[in-house]
Short mmCIF file of N, CA and C in Angstrom, two decimals:
data_model
loop_
_atom_site.label_atom_id
_atom_site.label_comp_id
_atom_site.label_asym_id
_atom_site.label_seq_id
_atom_site.Cartn_x
_atom_site.Cartn_y
_atom_site.Cartn_z
N GLU A 332 3.32 -2.02 20.49
CA GLU A 332 2.59 -0.88 19.94
C GLU A 332 2.75 -0.88 18.42
N LEU A 333 1.64 -0.71 17.74
CA LEU A 333 1.67 -0.70 16.28
C LEU A 333 2.20 0.63 15.78
N ALA A 334 2.96 0.58 14.71
CA ALA A 334 3.48 1.80 14.10
C ALA A 334 3.83 1.54 12.66
N VAL A 335 3.57 2.53 11.82
CA VAL A 335 3.96 2.47 10.41
C VAL A 335 4.49 3.83 10.01
N ALA A 336 5.42 3.85 9.06
CA ALA A 336 5.98 5.10 8.57
C ALA A 336 6.26 4.96 7.09
N GLU A 337 5.53 5.75 6.29
CA GLU A 337 5.68 5.69 4.84
C GLU A 337 6.72 6.69 4.36
N SER A 338 7.34 6.37 3.25
CA SER A 338 8.29 7.27 2.61
C SER A 338 8.40 6.93 1.14
N GLY A 339 9.07 7.79 0.39
CA GLY A 339 9.33 7.49 -1.01
C GLY A 339 8.48 8.25 -2.00
N GLY A 340 7.50 9.01 -1.50
CA GLY A 340 6.68 9.78 -2.42
C GLY A 340 7.47 10.91 -3.06
N GLY A 341 6.85 11.56 -4.03
CA GLY A 341 7.50 12.67 -4.70
C GLY A 341 6.71 13.12 -5.90
N SER A 342 7.33 13.97 -6.69
CA SER A 342 6.71 14.49 -7.90
C SER A 342 7.43 13.94 -9.12
N VAL A 343 6.68 13.36 -10.02
CA VAL A 343 7.27 12.80 -11.23
C VAL A 343 6.38 13.16 -12.42
N GLU A 344 6.94 13.02 -13.60
CA GLU A 344 6.16 13.21 -14.81
C GLU A 344 5.45 11.90 -15.17
N ALA A 345 4.40 12.03 -15.93
CA ALA A 345 3.68 10.84 -16.40
C ALA A 345 4.64 9.90 -17.11
N GLY A 346 4.49 8.62 -16.81
CA GLY A 346 5.38 7.61 -17.37
C GLY A 346 6.55 7.28 -16.46
N GLY A 347 6.72 8.07 -15.41
CA GLY A 347 7.82 7.85 -14.50
C GLY A 347 7.54 6.77 -13.48
N SER A 348 8.49 6.59 -12.57
CA SER A 348 8.40 5.53 -11.56
C SER A 348 8.75 6.07 -10.17
N LEU A 349 8.19 5.41 -9.19
CA LEU A 349 8.52 5.67 -7.79
C LEU A 349 8.42 4.36 -7.03
N ARG A 350 9.14 4.28 -5.92
CA ARG A 350 8.98 3.14 -5.03
C ARG A 350 8.71 3.66 -3.63
N LEU A 351 7.55 3.31 -3.12
CA LEU A 351 7.17 3.69 -1.77
C LEU A 351 7.62 2.62 -0.80
N SER A 352 7.98 3.05 0.40
CA SER A 352 8.38 2.12 1.46
C SER A 352 7.57 2.39 2.71
N CYS A 353 7.34 1.35 3.46
CA CYS A 353 6.64 1.47 4.74
C CYS A 353 7.38 0.60 5.75
N ILE A 354 8.01 1.24 6.70
CA ILE A 354 8.65 0.52 7.80
C ILE A 354 7.63 0.38 8.91
N TYR A 355 7.47 -0.83 9.42
CA TYR A 355 6.38 -1.05 10.38
C TYR A 355 6.83 -1.80 11.63
N THR A 356 6.04 -1.61 12.66
CA THR A 356 6.12 -2.40 13.88
C THR A 356 4.73 -2.95 14.11
N LEU A 357 4.61 -4.26 14.02
CA LEU A 357 3.30 -4.89 14.11
C LEU A 357 3.33 -6.05 15.09
N THR A 358 2.17 -6.63 15.33
CA THR A 358 2.10 -7.86 16.10
C THR A 358 1.93 -9.03 15.13
N TYR A 359 1.85 -10.23 15.65
CA TYR A 359 1.70 -11.41 14.79
C TYR A 359 0.35 -11.41 14.09
N ARG A 360 -0.58 -10.61 14.57
CA ARG A 360 -1.93 -10.62 14.00
C ARG A 360 -2.00 -9.95 12.64
N GLN A 361 -1.19 -8.90 12.42
CA GLN A 361 -1.31 -8.13 11.17
C GLN A 361 -0.54 -8.82 10.05
N LYS A 362 -1.25 -9.65 9.30
CA LYS A 362 -0.63 -10.38 8.21
C LYS A 362 -1.07 -9.88 6.83
N CYS A 363 -2.08 -9.06 6.80
CA CYS A 363 -2.49 -8.45 5.54
C CYS A 363 -1.94 -7.03 5.51
N LEU A 364 -0.98 -6.80 4.63
CA LEU A 364 -0.36 -5.49 4.51
C LEU A 364 -0.83 -4.85 3.21
N ALA A 365 -1.22 -3.61 3.30
CA ALA A 365 -1.85 -2.98 2.13
C ALA A 365 -1.39 -1.55 1.93
N TRP A 366 -1.60 -1.09 0.72
CA TRP A 366 -1.44 0.31 0.37
C TRP A 366 -2.81 0.85 -0.05
N PHE A 367 -3.19 1.96 0.51
CA PHE A 367 -4.39 2.70 0.12
C PHE A 367 -3.94 4.06 -0.41
N ARG A 368 -4.83 4.71 -1.10
CA ARG A 368 -4.54 6.07 -1.53
C ARG A 368 -5.82 6.90 -1.48
N GLN A 369 -5.61 8.19 -1.36
CA GLN A 369 -6.75 9.11 -1.34
C GLN A 369 -6.32 10.44 -1.93
N SER A 370 -7.11 10.93 -2.86
CA SER A 370 -6.87 12.24 -3.45
C SER A 370 -8.02 13.16 -3.03
N PRO A 371 -7.81 14.46 -3.07
CA PRO A 371 -8.83 15.41 -2.61
C PRO A 371 -10.16 15.21 -3.31
N GLY A 372 -11.22 15.14 -2.52
CA GLY A 372 -12.55 15.00 -3.08
C GLY A 372 -12.94 13.59 -3.46
N LYS A 373 -12.03 12.65 -3.25
CA LYS A 373 -12.32 11.26 -3.59
C LYS A 373 -12.25 10.37 -2.35
N GLU A 374 -12.93 9.25 -2.45
CA GLU A 374 -12.88 8.30 -1.35
C GLU A 374 -11.54 7.56 -1.33
N ARG A 375 -11.16 7.13 -0.17
CA ARG A 375 -9.96 6.33 -0.04
C ARG A 375 -10.17 4.99 -0.75
N GLU A 376 -9.17 4.54 -1.47
CA GLU A 376 -9.30 3.27 -2.19
C GLU A 376 -8.10 2.37 -1.94
N GLY A 377 -8.37 1.10 -1.90
CA GLY A 377 -7.29 0.13 -1.78
C GLY A 377 -6.56 -0.02 -3.10
N VAL A 378 -5.26 -0.01 -3.05
CA VAL A 378 -4.44 -0.09 -4.25
C VAL A 378 -3.83 -1.48 -4.39
N ALA A 379 -3.26 -1.97 -3.31
CA ALA A 379 -2.58 -3.27 -3.36
C ALA A 379 -2.49 -3.86 -1.97
N SER A 380 -2.56 -5.18 -1.90
CA SER A 380 -2.46 -5.88 -0.62
C SER A 380 -1.60 -7.12 -0.79
N ILE A 381 -0.96 -7.51 0.30
CA ILE A 381 -0.18 -8.74 0.31
C ILE A 381 -0.38 -9.43 1.64
N TYR A 382 -0.60 -10.75 1.59
CA TYR A 382 -0.80 -11.51 2.81
C TYR A 382 0.49 -12.25 3.10
N ILE A 383 1.03 -12.08 4.29
CA ILE A 383 2.35 -12.63 4.60
C ILE A 383 2.27 -13.84 5.54
N GLY A 384 1.12 -14.51 5.56
CA GLY A 384 0.99 -15.72 6.34
C GLY A 384 1.48 -16.93 5.59
N THR A 385 1.16 -18.10 6.13
CA THR A 385 1.55 -19.36 5.50
C THR A 385 0.98 -19.46 4.09
N ILE A 386 -0.24 -19.03 3.95
CA ILE A 386 -0.87 -18.96 2.63
C ILE A 386 -0.73 -17.53 2.16
N GLY A 387 0.18 -17.27 1.23
CA GLY A 387 0.40 -15.91 0.78
C GLY A 387 -0.50 -15.54 -0.38
N GLY A 388 -0.41 -14.32 -0.78
CA GLY A 388 -1.20 -13.87 -1.91
C GLY A 388 -1.11 -12.37 -2.03
N THR A 389 -1.33 -11.91 -3.24
CA THR A 389 -1.32 -10.47 -3.48
C THR A 389 -2.59 -10.07 -4.20
N TYR A 390 -2.94 -8.82 -4.05
CA TYR A 390 -4.11 -8.26 -4.71
C TYR A 390 -3.73 -6.89 -5.25
N LEU A 391 -4.14 -6.61 -6.46
CA LEU A 391 -3.93 -5.30 -7.05
C LEU A 391 -5.25 -4.78 -7.60
N ALA A 392 -5.52 -3.52 -7.37
CA ALA A 392 -6.71 -2.90 -7.95
C ALA A 392 -6.58 -2.90 -9.48
N ASP A 393 -7.70 -3.00 -10.16
CA ASP A 393 -7.68 -3.05 -11.63
C ASP A 393 -6.97 -1.84 -12.22
N SER A 394 -7.10 -0.70 -11.58
CA SER A 394 -6.53 0.54 -12.12
C SER A 394 -4.99 0.54 -12.11
N VAL A 395 -4.37 -0.38 -11.35
CA VAL A 395 -2.91 -0.38 -11.26
C VAL A 395 -2.27 -1.67 -11.74
N LYS A 396 -3.09 -2.63 -12.12
CA LYS A 396 -2.54 -3.91 -12.60
C LYS A 396 -1.65 -3.69 -13.82
N GLY A 397 -0.52 -4.37 -13.81
CA GLY A 397 0.43 -4.23 -14.90
C GLY A 397 1.38 -3.07 -14.72
N ARG A 398 1.12 -2.22 -13.73
CA ARG A 398 1.98 -1.04 -13.48
C ARG A 398 2.58 -1.03 -12.09
N PHE A 399 1.83 -1.47 -11.10
CA PHE A 399 2.29 -1.46 -9.71
C PHE A 399 2.60 -2.87 -9.24
N THR A 400 3.55 -2.96 -8.32
CA THR A 400 3.89 -4.23 -7.69
C THR A 400 4.01 -4.02 -6.19
N ILE A 401 3.42 -4.91 -5.41
CA ILE A 401 3.56 -4.85 -3.96
C ILE A 401 4.50 -5.97 -3.54
N SER A 402 5.40 -5.65 -2.62
CA SER A 402 6.35 -6.64 -2.13
C SER A 402 6.66 -6.36 -0.67
N HIS A 403 7.37 -7.32 -0.08
CA HIS A 403 7.60 -7.26 1.36
C HIS A 403 8.94 -7.87 1.72
N ASP A 404 9.65 -7.24 2.62
CA ASP A 404 10.91 -7.77 3.13
C ASP A 404 10.75 -7.97 4.62
N SER A 405 10.54 -9.21 5.04
CA SER A 405 10.29 -9.48 6.45
C SER A 405 11.52 -9.21 7.31
N ALA A 406 12.70 -9.37 6.74
CA ALA A 406 13.93 -9.12 7.51
C ALA A 406 14.08 -7.65 7.87
N LYS A 407 13.52 -6.81 7.03
CA LYS A 407 13.61 -5.36 7.25
C LYS A 407 12.31 -4.76 7.78
N ASN A 408 11.31 -5.61 7.99
CA ASN A 408 9.99 -5.10 8.41
C ASN A 408 9.54 -3.96 7.51
N THR A 409 9.64 -4.18 6.23
CA THR A 409 9.34 -3.12 5.27
C THR A 409 8.43 -3.63 4.16
N LEU A 410 7.44 -2.83 3.87
CA LEU A 410 6.51 -3.08 2.77
C LEU A 410 6.83 -2.09 1.66
N TYR A 411 6.76 -2.55 0.42
CA TYR A 411 7.08 -1.69 -0.73
C TYR A 411 5.90 -1.62 -1.69
N LEU A 412 5.85 -0.53 -2.42
CA LEU A 412 4.95 -0.40 -3.56
C LEU A 412 5.77 0.20 -4.69
N THR A 413 6.05 -0.61 -5.69
CA THR A 413 6.80 -0.15 -6.84
C THR A 413 5.81 0.29 -7.91
N MET A 414 5.91 1.53 -8.31
CA MET A 414 4.94 2.11 -9.22
C MET A 414 5.64 2.52 -10.51
N ASN A 415 5.25 1.92 -11.61
CA ASN A 415 5.80 2.24 -12.93
C ASN A 415 4.70 2.81 -13.81
N TYR A 416 5.13 3.46 -14.88
CA TYR A 416 4.18 4.04 -15.85
C TYR A 416 3.12 4.86 -15.14
N LEU A 417 3.55 5.72 -14.27
CA LEU A 417 2.62 6.52 -13.48
C LEU A 417 1.79 7.45 -14.37
N LYS A 418 0.55 7.64 -13.94
CA LYS A 418 -0.39 8.50 -14.65
C LYS A 418 -0.81 9.64 -13.73
N PRO A 419 -1.28 10.73 -14.30
CA PRO A 419 -1.76 11.84 -13.44
C PRO A 419 -2.84 11.39 -12.46
N GLU A 420 -3.66 10.43 -12.86
CA GLU A 420 -4.72 9.97 -11.96
C GLU A 420 -4.19 9.14 -10.79
N ASP A 421 -2.91 8.84 -10.78
CA ASP A 421 -2.31 8.18 -9.63
C ASP A 421 -1.95 9.18 -8.53
N THR A 422 -2.08 10.46 -8.83
CA THR A 422 -1.78 11.48 -7.84
C THR A 422 -2.67 11.32 -6.61
N ALA A 423 -2.05 11.18 -5.45
CA ALA A 423 -2.80 10.95 -4.21
C ALA A 423 -1.83 10.87 -3.04
N MET A 424 -2.40 10.87 -1.84
CA MET A 424 -1.64 10.53 -0.65
C MET A 424 -1.74 9.01 -0.50
N TYR A 425 -0.61 8.37 -0.33
CA TYR A 425 -0.57 6.92 -0.22
C TYR A 425 -0.29 6.52 1.23
N TYR A 426 -1.08 5.54 1.69
CA TYR A 426 -0.99 5.12 3.08
C TYR A 426 -0.68 3.63 3.18
N CYS A 427 0.18 3.30 4.11
CA CYS A 427 0.45 1.92 4.47
C CYS A 427 -0.61 1.50 5.49
N ALA A 428 -1.20 0.31 5.30
CA ALA A 428 -2.37 -0.05 6.10
C ALA A 428 -2.38 -1.54 6.43
N PRO A 429 -1.81 -1.93 7.56
CA PRO A 429 -1.83 -3.34 7.96
C PRO A 429 -3.14 -3.72 8.65
N SER A 430 -3.57 -4.96 8.45
CA SER A 430 -4.83 -5.42 9.03
C SER A 430 -4.69 -6.84 9.56
N SER A 431 -5.42 -7.13 10.62
CA SER A 431 -5.45 -8.47 11.20
C SER A 431 -6.67 -9.21 10.66
N ILE A 432 -6.69 -9.44 9.36
CA ILE A 432 -7.80 -10.13 8.71
C ILE A 432 -7.26 -11.37 8.02
N SER A 433 -8.18 -12.21 7.57
CA SER A 433 -7.78 -13.48 6.96
C SER A 433 -7.28 -13.28 5.54
N VAL A 434 -6.64 -14.31 5.02
CA VAL A 434 -6.16 -14.26 3.64
C VAL A 434 -7.33 -14.11 2.67
N PHE A 435 -8.49 -14.61 3.04
CA PHE A 435 -9.66 -14.51 2.16
C PHE A 435 -10.23 -13.10 2.12
N GLU A 436 -10.00 -12.36 3.17
CA GLU A 436 -10.50 -10.98 3.23
C GLU A 436 -9.46 -9.99 2.72
N CYS A 437 -8.22 -10.41 2.69
CA CYS A 437 -7.13 -9.51 2.30
C CYS A 437 -7.29 -9.09 0.84
N GLY A 438 -7.34 -7.81 0.63
CA GLY A 438 -7.56 -7.27 -0.70
C GLY A 438 -8.95 -6.70 -0.85
N LYS A 439 -9.83 -7.05 0.09
CA LYS A 439 -11.20 -6.57 0.06
C LYS A 439 -11.47 -5.58 1.19
N GLN A 440 -10.49 -5.37 2.05
CA GLN A 440 -10.72 -4.55 3.23
C GLN A 440 -10.84 -3.07 2.87
N THR A 441 -11.56 -2.37 3.72
CA THR A 441 -11.73 -0.92 3.54
C THR A 441 -11.17 -0.14 4.71
N THR A 442 -10.60 -0.84 5.67
CA THR A 442 -10.02 -0.17 6.82
C THR A 442 -8.74 -0.89 7.21
N ALA A 443 -8.13 -0.46 8.32
CA ALA A 443 -6.86 -1.03 8.76
C ALA A 443 -6.74 -0.92 10.28
N ASP A 444 -5.81 -1.68 10.82
CA ASP A 444 -5.58 -1.61 12.26
C ASP A 444 -4.89 -0.31 12.64
N ILE A 445 -4.12 0.23 11.72
CA ILE A 445 -3.41 1.47 11.98
C ILE A 445 -3.15 2.17 10.65
N TRP A 446 -3.18 3.49 10.67
CA TRP A 446 -2.87 4.28 9.49
C TRP A 446 -1.65 5.13 9.76
N GLY A 447 -0.81 5.25 8.74
CA GLY A 447 0.32 6.15 8.86
C GLY A 447 -0.06 7.56 8.45
N ARG A 448 0.94 8.43 8.38
CA ARG A 448 0.68 9.82 7.95
C ARG A 448 0.60 9.92 6.44
N GLY A 449 1.08 8.92 5.76
CA GLY A 449 1.01 8.92 4.31
C GLY A 449 2.22 9.57 3.66
N THR A 450 2.35 9.31 2.37
CA THR A 450 3.39 9.94 1.56
C THR A 450 2.75 10.39 0.25
N GLN A 451 3.02 11.62 -0.13
CA GLN A 451 2.34 12.23 -1.28
C GLN A 451 3.02 11.83 -2.59
N VAL A 452 2.20 11.42 -3.54
CA VAL A 452 2.65 11.14 -4.90
C VAL A 452 1.94 12.09 -5.83
N THR A 453 2.70 12.82 -6.61
CA THR A 453 2.14 13.77 -7.57
C THR A 453 2.70 13.47 -8.95
N VAL A 454 1.80 13.23 -9.90
CA VAL A 454 2.20 12.90 -11.26
C VAL A 454 1.69 13.98 -12.19
N SER A 455 2.60 14.62 -12.88
CA SER A 455 2.23 15.70 -13.80
C SER A 455 2.17 15.17 -15.23
N SER A 456 1.30 15.77 -16.01
CA SER A 456 1.12 15.33 -17.40
C SER A 456 2.09 16.02 -18.33
#
């Protein structure tokens, strides 16, 4: 049974940092692990993805490049999103989103095999 659980959100001032974690239970099919976010009145957007197959790779949205890093610890079944230099526009609910898609599609997906409850990130100016 698939399961994900996000944690690590909180309230910080602009310029601050947070590290989100996602502990997951997946099958061998879900090799594209991603973080999405959604703020009120806006569409859900992909923030970062990492492919954990033989051919690895990462993807970051332009809005977070140079500030966010996605990483993965297979021994702990945990996905991370390290967020530095946070801006008020980063305020959103962040979701861990694994997908059973190819490495070529990873980073372009708009959905996931399972969604967690999310963890709230609030950045004040």
